[in-house]
PDB file of N, CA and C in Angstrom:
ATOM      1  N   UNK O 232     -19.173 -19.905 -14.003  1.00 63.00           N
ATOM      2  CA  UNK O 232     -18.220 -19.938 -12.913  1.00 63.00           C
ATOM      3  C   UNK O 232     -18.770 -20.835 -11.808  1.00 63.00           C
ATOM      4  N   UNK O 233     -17.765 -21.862 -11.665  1.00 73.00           N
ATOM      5  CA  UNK O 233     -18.233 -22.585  -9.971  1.00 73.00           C
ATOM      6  C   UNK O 233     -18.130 -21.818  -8.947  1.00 73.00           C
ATOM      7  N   UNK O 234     -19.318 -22.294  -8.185  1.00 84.00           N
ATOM      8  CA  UNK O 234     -18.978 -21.569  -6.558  1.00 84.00           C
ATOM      9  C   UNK O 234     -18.843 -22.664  -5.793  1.00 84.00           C
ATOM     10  N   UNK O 235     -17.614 -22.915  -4.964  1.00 87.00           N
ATOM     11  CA  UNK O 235     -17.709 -23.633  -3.571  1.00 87.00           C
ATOM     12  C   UNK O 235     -18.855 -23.244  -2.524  1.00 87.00           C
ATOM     13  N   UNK O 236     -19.614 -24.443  -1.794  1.00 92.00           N
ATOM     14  CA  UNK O 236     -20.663 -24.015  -0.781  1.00 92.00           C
ATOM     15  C   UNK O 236     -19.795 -24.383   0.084  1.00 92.00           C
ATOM     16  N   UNK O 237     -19.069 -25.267   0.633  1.00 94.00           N
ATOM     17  CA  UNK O 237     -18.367 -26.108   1.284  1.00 94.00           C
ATOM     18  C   UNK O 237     -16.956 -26.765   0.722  1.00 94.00           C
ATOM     19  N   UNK O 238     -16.214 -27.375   1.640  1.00 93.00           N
ATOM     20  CA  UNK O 238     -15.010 -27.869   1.392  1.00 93.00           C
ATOM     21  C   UNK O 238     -14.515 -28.703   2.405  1.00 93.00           C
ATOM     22  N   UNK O 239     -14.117 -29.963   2.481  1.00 95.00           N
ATOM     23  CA  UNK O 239     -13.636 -30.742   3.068  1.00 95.00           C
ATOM     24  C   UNK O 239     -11.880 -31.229   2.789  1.00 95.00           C
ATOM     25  N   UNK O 240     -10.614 -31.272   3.579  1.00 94.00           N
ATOM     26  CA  UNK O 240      -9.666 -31.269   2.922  1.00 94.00           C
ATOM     27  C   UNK O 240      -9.582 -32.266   4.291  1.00 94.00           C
ATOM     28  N   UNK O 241      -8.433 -32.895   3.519  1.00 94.00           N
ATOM     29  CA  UNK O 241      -7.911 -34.375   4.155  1.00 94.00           C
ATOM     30  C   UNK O 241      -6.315 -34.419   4.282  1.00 94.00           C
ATOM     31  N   UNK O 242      -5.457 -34.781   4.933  1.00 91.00           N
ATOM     32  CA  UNK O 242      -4.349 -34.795   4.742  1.00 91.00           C
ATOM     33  C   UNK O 242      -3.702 -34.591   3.512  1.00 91.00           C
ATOM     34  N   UNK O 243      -3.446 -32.743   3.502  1.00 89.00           N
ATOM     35  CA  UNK O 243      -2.720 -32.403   2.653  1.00 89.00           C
ATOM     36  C   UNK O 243      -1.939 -31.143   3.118  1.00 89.00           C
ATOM     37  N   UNK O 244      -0.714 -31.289   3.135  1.00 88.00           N
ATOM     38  CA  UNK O 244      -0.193 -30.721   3.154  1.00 88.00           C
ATOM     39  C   UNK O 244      -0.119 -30.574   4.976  1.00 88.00           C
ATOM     40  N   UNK O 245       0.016 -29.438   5.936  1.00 90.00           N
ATOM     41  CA  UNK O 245      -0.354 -29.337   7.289  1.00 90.00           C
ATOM     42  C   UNK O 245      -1.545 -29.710   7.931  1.00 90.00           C
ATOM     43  N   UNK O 246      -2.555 -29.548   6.828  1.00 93.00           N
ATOM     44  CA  UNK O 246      -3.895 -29.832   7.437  1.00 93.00           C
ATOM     45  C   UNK O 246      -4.204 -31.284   7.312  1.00 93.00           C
ATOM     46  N   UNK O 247      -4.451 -32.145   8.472  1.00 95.00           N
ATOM     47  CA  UNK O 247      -5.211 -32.881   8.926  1.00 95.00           C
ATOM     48  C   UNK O 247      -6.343 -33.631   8.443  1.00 95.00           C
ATOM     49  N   UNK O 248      -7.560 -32.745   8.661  1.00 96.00           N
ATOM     50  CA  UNK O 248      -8.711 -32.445   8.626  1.00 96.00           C
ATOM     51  C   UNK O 248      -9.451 -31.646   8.808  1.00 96.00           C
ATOM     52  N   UNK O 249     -10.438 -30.856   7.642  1.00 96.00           N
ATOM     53  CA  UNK O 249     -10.748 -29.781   7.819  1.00 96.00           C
ATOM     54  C   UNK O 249     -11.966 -29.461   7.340  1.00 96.00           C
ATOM     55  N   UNK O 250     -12.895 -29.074   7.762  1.00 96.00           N
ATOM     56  CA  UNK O 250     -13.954 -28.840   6.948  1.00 96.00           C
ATOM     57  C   UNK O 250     -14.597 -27.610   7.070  1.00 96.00           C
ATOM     58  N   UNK O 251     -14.823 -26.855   6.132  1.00 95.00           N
ATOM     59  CA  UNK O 251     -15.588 -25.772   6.081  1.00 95.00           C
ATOM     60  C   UNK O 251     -17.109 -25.587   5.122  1.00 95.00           C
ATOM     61  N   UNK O 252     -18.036 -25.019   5.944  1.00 96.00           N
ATOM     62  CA  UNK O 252     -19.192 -24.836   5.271  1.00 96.00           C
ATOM     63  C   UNK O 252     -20.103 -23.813   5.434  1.00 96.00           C
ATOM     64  N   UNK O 253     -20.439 -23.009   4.571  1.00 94.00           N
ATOM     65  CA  UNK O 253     -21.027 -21.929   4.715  1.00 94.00           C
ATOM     66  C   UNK O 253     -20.589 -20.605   3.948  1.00 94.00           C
ATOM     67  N   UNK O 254     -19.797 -20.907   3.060  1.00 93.00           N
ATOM     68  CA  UNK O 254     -18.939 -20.358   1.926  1.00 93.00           C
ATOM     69  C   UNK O 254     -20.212 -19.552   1.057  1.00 93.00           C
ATOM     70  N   UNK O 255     -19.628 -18.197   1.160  1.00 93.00           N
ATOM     71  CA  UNK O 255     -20.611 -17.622   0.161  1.00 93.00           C
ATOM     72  C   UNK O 255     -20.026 -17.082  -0.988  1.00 93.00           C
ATOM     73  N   UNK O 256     -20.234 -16.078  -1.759  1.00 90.00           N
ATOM     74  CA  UNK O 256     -19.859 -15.493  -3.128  1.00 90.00           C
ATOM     75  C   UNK O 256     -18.545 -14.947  -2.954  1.00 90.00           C
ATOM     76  N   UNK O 257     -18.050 -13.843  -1.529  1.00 92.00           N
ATOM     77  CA  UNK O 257     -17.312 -13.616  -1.057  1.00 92.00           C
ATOM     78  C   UNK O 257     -16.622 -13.862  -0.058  1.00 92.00           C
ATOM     79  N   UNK O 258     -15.306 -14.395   0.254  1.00 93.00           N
ATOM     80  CA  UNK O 258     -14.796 -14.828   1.820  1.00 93.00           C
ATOM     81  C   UNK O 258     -13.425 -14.642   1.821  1.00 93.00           C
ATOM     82  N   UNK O 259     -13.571 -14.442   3.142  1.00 94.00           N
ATOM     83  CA  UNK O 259     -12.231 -13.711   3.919  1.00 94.00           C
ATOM     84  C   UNK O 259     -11.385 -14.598   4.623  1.00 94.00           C
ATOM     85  N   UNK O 260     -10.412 -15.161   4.597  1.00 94.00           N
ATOM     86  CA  UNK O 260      -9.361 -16.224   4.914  1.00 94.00           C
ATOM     87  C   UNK O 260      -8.125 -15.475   6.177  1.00 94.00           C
ATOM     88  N   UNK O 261      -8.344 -15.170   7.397  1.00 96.00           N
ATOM     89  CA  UNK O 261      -8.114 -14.879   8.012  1.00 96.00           C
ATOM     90  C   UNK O 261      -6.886 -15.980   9.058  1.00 96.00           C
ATOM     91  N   UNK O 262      -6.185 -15.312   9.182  1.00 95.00           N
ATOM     92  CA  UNK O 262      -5.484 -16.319  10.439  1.00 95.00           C
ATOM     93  C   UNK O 262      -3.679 -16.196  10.581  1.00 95.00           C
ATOM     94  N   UNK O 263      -3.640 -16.514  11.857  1.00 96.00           N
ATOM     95  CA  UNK O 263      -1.929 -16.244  12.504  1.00 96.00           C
ATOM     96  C   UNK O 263      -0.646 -16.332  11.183  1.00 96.00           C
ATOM     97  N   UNK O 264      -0.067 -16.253  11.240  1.00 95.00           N
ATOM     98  CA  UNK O 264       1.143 -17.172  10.458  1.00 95.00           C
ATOM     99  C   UNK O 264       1.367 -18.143  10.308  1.00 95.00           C
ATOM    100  N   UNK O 265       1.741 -18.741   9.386  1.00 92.00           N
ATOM    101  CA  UNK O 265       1.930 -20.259   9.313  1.00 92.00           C
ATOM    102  C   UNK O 265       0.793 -21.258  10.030  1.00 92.00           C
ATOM    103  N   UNK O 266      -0.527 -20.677   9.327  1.00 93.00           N
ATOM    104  CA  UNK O 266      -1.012 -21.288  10.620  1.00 93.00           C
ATOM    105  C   UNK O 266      -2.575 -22.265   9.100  1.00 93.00           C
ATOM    106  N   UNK O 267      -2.168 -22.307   7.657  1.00 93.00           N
ATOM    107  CA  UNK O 267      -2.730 -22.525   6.795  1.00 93.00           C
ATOM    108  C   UNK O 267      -3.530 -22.288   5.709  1.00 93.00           C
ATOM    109  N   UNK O 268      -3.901 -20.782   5.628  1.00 94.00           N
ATOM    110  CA  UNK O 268      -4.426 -20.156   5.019  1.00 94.00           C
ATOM    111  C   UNK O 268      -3.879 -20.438   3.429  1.00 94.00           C
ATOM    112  N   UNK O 269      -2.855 -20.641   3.104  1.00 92.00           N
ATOM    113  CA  UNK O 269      -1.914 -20.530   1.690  1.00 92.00           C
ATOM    114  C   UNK O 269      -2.731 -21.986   1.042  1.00 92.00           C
ATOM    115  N   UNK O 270      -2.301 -22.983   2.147  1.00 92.00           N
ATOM    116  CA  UNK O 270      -2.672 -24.367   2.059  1.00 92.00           C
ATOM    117  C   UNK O 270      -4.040 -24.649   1.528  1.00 92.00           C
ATOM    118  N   UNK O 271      -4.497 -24.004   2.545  1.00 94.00           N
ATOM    119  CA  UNK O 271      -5.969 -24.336   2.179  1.00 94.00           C
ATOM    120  C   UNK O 271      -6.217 -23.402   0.826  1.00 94.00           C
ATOM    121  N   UNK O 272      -5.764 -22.547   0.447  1.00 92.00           N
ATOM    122  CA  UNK O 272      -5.904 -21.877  -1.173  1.00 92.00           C
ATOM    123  C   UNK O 272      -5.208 -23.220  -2.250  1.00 92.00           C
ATOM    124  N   UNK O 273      -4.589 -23.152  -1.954  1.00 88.00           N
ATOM    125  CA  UNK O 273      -3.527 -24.524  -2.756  1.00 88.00           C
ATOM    126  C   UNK O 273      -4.468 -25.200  -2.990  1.00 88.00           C
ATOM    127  N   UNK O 274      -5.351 -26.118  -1.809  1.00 89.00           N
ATOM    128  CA  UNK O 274      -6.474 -27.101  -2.136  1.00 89.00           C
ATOM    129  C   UNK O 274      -7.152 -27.131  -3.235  1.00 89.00           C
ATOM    130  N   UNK O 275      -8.147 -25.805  -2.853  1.00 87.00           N
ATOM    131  CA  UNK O 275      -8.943 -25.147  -3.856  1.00 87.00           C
ATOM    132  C   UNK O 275      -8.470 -24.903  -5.213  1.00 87.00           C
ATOM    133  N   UNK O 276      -6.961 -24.862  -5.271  1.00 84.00           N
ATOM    134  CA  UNK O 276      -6.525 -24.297  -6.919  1.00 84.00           C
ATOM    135  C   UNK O 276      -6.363 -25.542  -7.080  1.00 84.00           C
ATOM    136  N   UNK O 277      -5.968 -26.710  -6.537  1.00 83.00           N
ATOM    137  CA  UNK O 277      -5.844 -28.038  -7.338  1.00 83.00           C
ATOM    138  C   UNK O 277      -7.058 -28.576  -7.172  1.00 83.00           C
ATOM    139  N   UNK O 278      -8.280 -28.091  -6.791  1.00 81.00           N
ATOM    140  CA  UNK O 278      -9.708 -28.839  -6.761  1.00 81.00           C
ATOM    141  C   UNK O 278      -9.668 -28.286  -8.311  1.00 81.00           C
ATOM    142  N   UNK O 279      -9.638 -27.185  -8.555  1.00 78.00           N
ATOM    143  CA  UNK O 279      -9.888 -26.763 -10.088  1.00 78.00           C
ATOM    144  C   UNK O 279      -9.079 -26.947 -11.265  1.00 78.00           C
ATOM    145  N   UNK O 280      -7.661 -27.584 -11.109  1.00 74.00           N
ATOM    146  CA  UNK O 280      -6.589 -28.181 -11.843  1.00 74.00           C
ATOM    147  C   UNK O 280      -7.209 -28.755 -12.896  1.00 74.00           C
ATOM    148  N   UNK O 281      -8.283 -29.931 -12.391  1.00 68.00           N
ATOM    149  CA  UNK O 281      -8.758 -31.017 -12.860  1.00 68.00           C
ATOM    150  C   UNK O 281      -7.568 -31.577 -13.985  1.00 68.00           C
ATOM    151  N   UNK O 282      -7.149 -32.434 -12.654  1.00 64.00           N
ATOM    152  CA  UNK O 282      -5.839 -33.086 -13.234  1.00 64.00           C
ATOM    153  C   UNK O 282      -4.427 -32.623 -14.689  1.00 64.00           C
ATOM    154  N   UNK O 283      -4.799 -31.334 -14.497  1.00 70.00           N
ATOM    155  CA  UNK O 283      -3.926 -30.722 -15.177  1.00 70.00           C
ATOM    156  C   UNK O 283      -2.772 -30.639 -14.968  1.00 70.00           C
ATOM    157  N   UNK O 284      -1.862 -31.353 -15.247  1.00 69.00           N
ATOM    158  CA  UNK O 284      -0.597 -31.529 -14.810  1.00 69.00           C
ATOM    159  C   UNK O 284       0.494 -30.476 -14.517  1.00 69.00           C
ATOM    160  N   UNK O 285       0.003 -29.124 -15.453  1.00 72.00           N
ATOM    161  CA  UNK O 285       0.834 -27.520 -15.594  1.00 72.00           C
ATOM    162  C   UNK O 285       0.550 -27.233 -14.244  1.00 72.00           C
ATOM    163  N   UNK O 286      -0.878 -27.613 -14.247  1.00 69.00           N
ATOM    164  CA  UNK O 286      -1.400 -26.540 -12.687  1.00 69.00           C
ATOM    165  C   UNK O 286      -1.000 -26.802 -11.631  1.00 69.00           C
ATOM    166  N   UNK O 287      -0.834 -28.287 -11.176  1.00 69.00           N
ATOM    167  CA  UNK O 287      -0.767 -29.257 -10.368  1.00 69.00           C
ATOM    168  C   UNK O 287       1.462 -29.078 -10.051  1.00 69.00           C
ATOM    169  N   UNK O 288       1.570 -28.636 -11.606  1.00 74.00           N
ATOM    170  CA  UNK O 288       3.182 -28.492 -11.109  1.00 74.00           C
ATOM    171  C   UNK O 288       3.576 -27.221 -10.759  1.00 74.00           C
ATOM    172  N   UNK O 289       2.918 -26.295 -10.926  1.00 75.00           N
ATOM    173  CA  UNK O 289       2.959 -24.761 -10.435  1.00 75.00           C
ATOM    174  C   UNK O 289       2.363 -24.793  -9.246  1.00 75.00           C
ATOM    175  N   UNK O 290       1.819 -25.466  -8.629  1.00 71.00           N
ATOM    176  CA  UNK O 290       1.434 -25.297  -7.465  1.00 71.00           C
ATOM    177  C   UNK O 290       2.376 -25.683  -6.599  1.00 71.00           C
ATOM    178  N   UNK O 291       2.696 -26.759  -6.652  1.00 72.00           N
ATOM    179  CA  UNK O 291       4.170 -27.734  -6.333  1.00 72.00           C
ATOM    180  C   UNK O 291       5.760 -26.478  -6.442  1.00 72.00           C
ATOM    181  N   UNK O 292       5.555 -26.205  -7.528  1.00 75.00           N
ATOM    182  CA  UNK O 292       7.213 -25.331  -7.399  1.00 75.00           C
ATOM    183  C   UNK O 292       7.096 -23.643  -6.537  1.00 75.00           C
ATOM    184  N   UNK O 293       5.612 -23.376  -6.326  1.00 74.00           N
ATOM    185  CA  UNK O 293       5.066 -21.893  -5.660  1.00 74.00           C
ATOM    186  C   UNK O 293       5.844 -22.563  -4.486  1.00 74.00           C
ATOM    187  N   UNK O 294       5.916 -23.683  -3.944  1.00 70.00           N
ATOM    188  CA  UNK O 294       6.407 -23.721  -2.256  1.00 70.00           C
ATOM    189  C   UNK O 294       7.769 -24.453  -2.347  1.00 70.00           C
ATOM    190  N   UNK O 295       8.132 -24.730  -3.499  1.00 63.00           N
ATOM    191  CA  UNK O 295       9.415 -25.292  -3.268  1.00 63.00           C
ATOM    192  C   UNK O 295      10.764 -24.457  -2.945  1.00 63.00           C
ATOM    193  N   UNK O 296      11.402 -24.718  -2.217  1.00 61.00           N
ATOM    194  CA  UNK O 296      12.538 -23.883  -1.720  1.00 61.00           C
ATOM    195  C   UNK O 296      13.729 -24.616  -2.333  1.00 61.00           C
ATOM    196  N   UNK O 297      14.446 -23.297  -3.170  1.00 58.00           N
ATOM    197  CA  UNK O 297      15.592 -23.684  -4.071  1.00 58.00           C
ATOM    198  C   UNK O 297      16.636 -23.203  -3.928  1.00 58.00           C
ATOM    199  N   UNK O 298      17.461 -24.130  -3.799  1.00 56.00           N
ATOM    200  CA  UNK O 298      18.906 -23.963  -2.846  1.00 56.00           C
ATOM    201  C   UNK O 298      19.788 -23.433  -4.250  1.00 56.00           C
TER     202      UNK O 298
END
């Protein structure tokens, strides 16, 4: 199993720029509403996709809003 120590995210999605470091075995993702927490999980599940196109499109239709 990989462990993230750190994470750097770049314009994706709401976030900007972001960097976090200091990630241990367990962590707690805390914060307001709408305020990125989902996003920044999203990152992480397409850091591990590794270009898997299933994963990469399930991630994509989890936020799509269907009229």
């Amino acid at each position: 199993m990989a462990f993230i120590k750190s994470i750097e995210i770049n314009q994706f999605r709401g976030i900007q720029q972001l960097t976090v470091s200091g990630l241990s075995n367990i962590n707690l993702i805390v914060g307001d509403n709408n305020s990125g927490k989902t996003t920044f999980l999203e990152a992480i599940q397409l850091l591990f996709a590794k270009s898997q196109l299933s994963s990469i499109k399930n991630v994509i239709n989890q936020r799509t809003i269907r009229i």
